[in-house]
CSV table of C-alpha atoms in Angstrom, one decimal:
chain,number,residue,atom,x,y,z
A,24,UNK,CA,-19.6,19.6,-17.8
A,25,UNK,CA,-19.0,16.2,-16.5
A,26,UNK,CA,-16.4,15.8,-13.7
A,27,UNK,CA,-13.4,13.6,-14.1
A,28,UNK,CA,-15.0,10.6,-12.4
A,29,UNK,CA,-18.0,10.8,-14.7
A,30,UNK,CA,-15.7,11.0,-17.8
A,31,UNK,CA,-13.6,8.0,-16.7
A,32,UNK,CA,-16.7,6.0,-15.8
A,33,UNK,CA,-18.1,6.6,-19.2
A,34,UNK,CA,-14.8,5.4,-20.8
A,35,UNK,CA,-14.8,2.3,-18.7
A,36,UNK,CA,-18.4,1.6,-19.6
A,37,UNK,CA,-17.6,2.0,-23.3
A,38,UNK,CA,-14.7,-0.4,-22.9
A,39,UNK,CA,-16.8,-3.0,-21.2
A,40,UNK,CA,-19.3,-2.8,-24.2
A,41,UNK,CA,-16.7,-2.7,-27.0
A,42,UNK,CA,-14.1,-5.0,-25.6
A,43,UNK,CA,-15.6,-7.0,-22.7
A,44,UNK,CA,-12.9,-9.8,-22.6
A,45,UNK,CA,-10.1,-7.3,-22.3
A,46,UNK,CA,-11.9,-5.3,-19.6
A,47,UNK,CA,-12.6,-8.5,-17.7
A,48,UNK,CA,-8.9,-9.3,-17.9
A,49,UNK,CA,-8.1,-5.8,-16.5
A,50,UNK,CA,-10.6,-6.3,-13.7
A,51,UNK,CA,-8.9,-9.6,-12.8
A,52,UNK,CA,-5.4,-8.0,-12.8
A,53,UNK,CA,-6.5,-5.0,-10.7
A,54,UNK,CA,-8.2,-7.4,-8.2
A,55,UNK,CA,-5.0,-9.4,-7.9
A,56,UNK,CA,-2.9,-6.2,-7.5
A,57,UNK,CA,-5.2,-5.1,-4.7
A,58,UNK,CA,-5.0,-8.5,-3.0
A,59,UNK,CA,-1.2,-8.1,-3.0
A,60,UNK,CA,-1.7,-4.5,-1.8
A,61,UNK,CA,0.3,-3.0,-4.7
A,62,UNK,CA,0.9,0.6,-3.8
A,63,UNK,CA,0.9,-0.1,-0.1
A,64,UNK,CA,4.4,1.4,0.2
A,65,UNK,CA,3.3,4.8,-1.3
A,66,UNK,CA,4.3,7.8,0.7
A,67,UNK,CA,1.8,8.4,3.4
A,68,UNK,CA,0.5,11.6,5.0
A,69,UNK,CA,3.2,13.0,7.4
A,70,UNK,CA,6.1,11.4,5.6
A,71,UNK,CA,8.9,13.5,3.9
A,72,UNK,CA,9.0,13.3,0.1
A,73,UNK,CA,12.3,12.4,-1.4
A,74,UNK,CA,14.0,15.1,-3.4
A,75,UNK,CA,14.3,14.7,-7.2
A,76,UNK,CA,15.8,16.5,-10.2
A,77,UNK,CA,14.0,15.6,-13.5
A,78,UNK,CA,14.0,17.0,-17.0
A,79,UNK,CA,11.1,18.8,-18.6
A,80,UNK,CA,10.2,18.6,-22.3
A,81,UNK,CA,13.2,20.7,-23.3
A,82,UNK,CA,15.6,18.7,-21.1
A,83,UNK,CA,15.9,21.4,-18.5
A,84,UNK,CA,16.3,19.9,-15.0
A,85,UNK,CA,13.8,20.9,-12.3
A,86,UNK,CA,14.3,19.9,-8.6
A,87,UNK,CA,11.7,19.3,-6.0
A,88,UNK,CA,13.5,21.7,-3.7
A,89,UNK,CA,13.1,24.5,-6.2
A,90,UNK,CA,9.4,23.8,-6.6
A,91,UNK,CA,8.8,23.8,-2.9
A,92,UNK,CA,10.3,27.2,-2.5
A,93,UNK,CA,7.1,28.6,-4.0
A,94,UNK,CA,4.8,26.9,-1.5
A,95,UNK,CA,2.4,24.0,-1.7
A,96,UNK,CA,2.9,21.5,-4.4
A,97,UNK,CA,0.6,19.0,-6.1
A,98,UNK,CA,2.5,16.1,-7.7
A,99,UNK,CA,0.6,13.7,-9.9
A,100,UNK,CA,2.1,10.6,-11.5
A,101,UNK,CA,0.7,9.5,-14.8
A,102,UNK,CA,1.5,6.7,-17.3
A,103,UNK,CA,2.0,8.7,-20.5
A,104,UNK,CA,0.3,10.7,-23.2
A,105,UNK,CA,-0.8,7.5,-24.9
A,106,UNK,CA,-3.1,6.7,-21.9
A,107,UNK,CA,-6.6,8.0,-22.5
A,108,UNK,CA,-7.4,8.0,-18.8
A,109,UNK,CA,-4.2,10.2,-18.2
A,110,UNK,CA,-5.3,12.6,-20.9
A,111,UNK,CA,-8.7,13.0,-19.3
A,112,UNK,CA,-7.0,13.6,-15.9
A,113,UNK,CA,-4.5,16.2,-17.2
A,114,UNK,CA,-7.2,18.1,-19.0
A,115,UNK,CA,-9.4,18.1,-15.9
A,116,UNK,CA,-6.5,19.4,-13.8
A,117,UNK,CA,-5.7,22.1,-16.4
A,118,UNK,CA,-9.4,23.2,-16.2
A,119,UNK,CA,-9.0,23.7,-12.4
A,120,UNK,CA,-5.4,25.0,-12.4
A,121,UNK,CA,-6.3,28.6,-11.8
A,122,UNK,CA,-8.2,27.6,-8.7
A,123,UNK,CA,-5.3,25.4,-7.5
A,124,UNK,CA,-2.9,28.3,-8.0
A,125,UNK,CA,-5.2,30.7,-6.2
A,126,UNK,CA,-4.9,28.5,-3.1
A,127,UNK,CA,-1.1,28.9,-3.2
A,128,UNK,CA,-0.2,25.7,-4.9
A,129,UNK,CA,1.7,24.7,-8.0
A,130,UNK,CA,1.1,21.5,-10.1
A,131,UNK,CA,3.7,19.1,-11.6
A,132,UNK,CA,2.9,16.0,-13.6
A,133,UNK,CA,5.5,13.2,-13.9
A,134,UNK,CA,5.6,10.3,-16.3
A,135,UNK,CA,8.3,7.8,-17.4
A,136,UNK,CA,8.2,8.9,-21.0
A,137,UNK,CA,11.3,10.5,-22.5
A,138,UNK,CA,11.1,14.3,-22.4
A,139,UNK,CA,10.2,15.0,-26.0
A,140,UNK,CA,7.3,12.5,-25.8
A,141,UNK,CA,5.8,13.3,-22.4
A,142,UNK,CA,3.2,15.3,-24.3
A,143,UNK,CA,3.2,16.6,-27.9
A,144,UNK,CA,4.5,20.2,-28.4
A,145,UNK,CA,0.9,21.4,-29.1
A,146,UNK,CA,-0.4,19.8,-25.9
A,147,UNK,CA,2.4,21.1,-23.8
A,148,UNK,CA,1.8,24.6,-25.0
A,149,UNK,CA,-1.8,24.3,-23.8
A,150,UNK,CA,-0.8,23.1,-20.4
A,151,UNK,CA,0.1,25.7,-17.8
A,152,UNK,CA,1.7,23.2,-15.3
A,153,UNK,CA,5.1,21.5,-15.3
A,154,UNK,CA,5.5,18.2,-17.0
A,155,UNK,CA,8.6,16.1,-16.0
A,156,UNK,CA,10.2,12.9,-17.2
A,157,UNK,CA,11.1,10.1,-14.8
A,158,UNK,CA,12.6,7.8,-17.5
A,159,UNK,CA,13.8,5.0,-15.2
A,160,UNK,CA,10.8,5.2,-12.9
A,161,UNK,CA,13.3,5.9,-10.0
A,162,UNK,CA,11.2,8.7,-8.5
A,163,UNK,CA,8.1,6.6,-8.9
A,164,UNK,CA,9.9,3.9,-7.0
A,165,UNK,CA,11.0,6.3,-4.3
A,166,UNK,CA,7.5,7.5,-3.9
A,167,UNK,CA,6.2,3.9,-3.7
A,168,UNK,CA,4.1,4.0,-6.8
A,169,UNK,CA,6.2,2.1,-9.4
A,170,UNK,CA,4.3,-0.9,-10.9
A,171,UNK,CA,5.6,-3.7,-13.2
A,172,UNK,CA,3.0,-3.9,-15.9
A,173,UNK,CA,1.6,-7.5,-16.3
A,174,UNK,CA,2.3,-9.1,-19.6
A,175,UNK,CA,-1.4,-9.3,-20.3
A,176,UNK,CA,-1.6,-5.5,-20.5
A,177,UNK,CA,1.8,-5.1,-22.2
A,178,UNK,CA,0.8,-7.5,-24.9
A,179,UNK,CA,-2.5,-5.7,-25.4
A,180,UNK,CA,-0.7,-2.5,-25.8
A,181,UNK,CA,1.7,-4.0,-28.4
A,182,UNK,CA,-0.9,-6.0,-30.4
A,183,UNK,CA,-4.0,-3.7,-30.3
A,184,UNK,CA,-2.4,-0.2,-30.0
A,185,UNK,CA,1.1,-0.6,-31.4
A,186,UNK,CA,2.7,0.6,-28.2
A,187,UNK,CA,5.9,-0.8,-26.9
A,188,UNK,CA,6.7,0.2,-23.4
A,189,UNK,CA,10.4,-0.5,-23.9
A,190,UNK,CA,10.5,2.1,-26.7
A,191,UNK,CA,8.1,4.5,-25.0
A,192,UNK,CA,10.2,4.5,-21.8
A,193,UNK,CA,13.5,4.7,-23.7
A,194,UNK,CA,14.5,1.1,-23.1
A,195,UNK,CA,13.8,1.2,-19.3
A,196,UNK,CA,11.4,-1.7,-19.2
A,197,UNK,CA,7.7,-2.0,-18.6
A,198,UNK,CA,7.5,-0.3,-15.2
A,199,UNK,CA,4.8,2.4,-15.0
A,200,UNK,CA,3.6,4.5,-12.1
A,201,UNK,CA,0.4,3.8,-10.3
A,202,UNK,CA,-1.6,6.9,-11.1
A,203,UNK,CA,-1.1,8.7,-7.8
A,204,UNK,CA,-1.4,12.3,-6.5
A,205,UNK,CA,0.4,13.9,-3.5
A,206,UNK,CA,0.1,17.3,-2.0
A,207,UNK,CA,3.3,18.5,-0.3
A,208,UNK,CA,3.7,21.3,2.1
A,209,UNK,CA,6.6,23.7,1.6
A,210,UNK,CA,8.7,21.6,3.9
A,211,UNK,CA,8.2,18.6,1.6
A,212,UNK,CA,6.0,16.7,4.0
A,213,UNK,CA,3.0,14.9,2.5
A,214,UNK,CA,-0.2,16.6,3.6
A,215,UNK,CA,-2.7,14.6,1.4
A,216,UNK,CA,-2.5,11.7,-1.1
A,217,UNK,CA,-4.5,9.6,-3.4
A,218,UNK,CA,-3.2,6.2,-4.5
A,219,UNK,CA,-5.2,3.6,-6.5
A,220,UNK,CA,-3.6,0.7,-8.4
A,221,UNK,CA,-6.6,0.7,-10.8
A,222,UNK,CA,-5.2,3.0,-13.5
A,223,UNK,CA,-8.8,3.8,-14.6
A,224,UNK,CA,-9.5,5.6,-11.4
A,225,UNK,CA,-8.0,9.0,-10.6
A,226,UNK,CA,-8.2,11.6,-7.9
A,227,UNK,CA,-10.9,14.2,-8.7
A,228,UNK,CA,-9.6,17.7,-9.1
A,229,UNK,CA,-12.3,18.9,-6.7
A,230,UNK,CA,-10.9,16.6,-4.0
A,231,UNK,CA,-7.5,18.2,-4.5
A,232,UNK,CA,-9.0,21.7,-4.2
A,233,UNK,CA,-10.9,20.7,-1.1
A,234,UNK,CA,-7.7,19.5,0.5
A,235,UNK,CA,-5.9,22.6,-0.4
A,236,UNK,CA,-8.6,24.8,1.1
A,237,UNK,CA,-8.0,23.1,4.4
A,238,UNK,CA,-4.3,24.1,4.2
A,239,UNK,CA,-4.8,27.7,3.2
């Protein structure tokens, strides 16, 4: 079975073949974002993570403090269930979840979608980790991974995919999280992180597991 990076590389390659102009535009946007060091304010190793209280798919609030009571915590920010790269990532994490839990860690995924749309009912029932909704991207901002989506990408989503970020995010604008992953110790301090403004590139589950093994 291909690992996550191989799967995302294959999707990127297909995009370059099927829609080269769009992918060139994405490359340019990502290059500019890196030049401006977008994501440079993301939480760093050794920093204390801000507390939060966010709703799950049923609207029940879950706090960071309550999650940390159980030990190590992996937090991953994703754009939404409409993002194919996010779906690849979440499935890859699900496949490795038993190993993550065996190392004393829980996993929570956070997106700005409204609770009922974070994942479909059938997908949620297949996932064994917590999915929370950060509707105003406040938590993403506090963690330093909020990103204003350039109009080029927003227009592509509207025209080619029929996706309106204003509606998807319940009228809270076109801010999405930079796909980022943090491992928090039980005291809420960041022990490991992965932040990359290129939304097509994600942390490999094996990298997360390797980091957790060093903490166990």
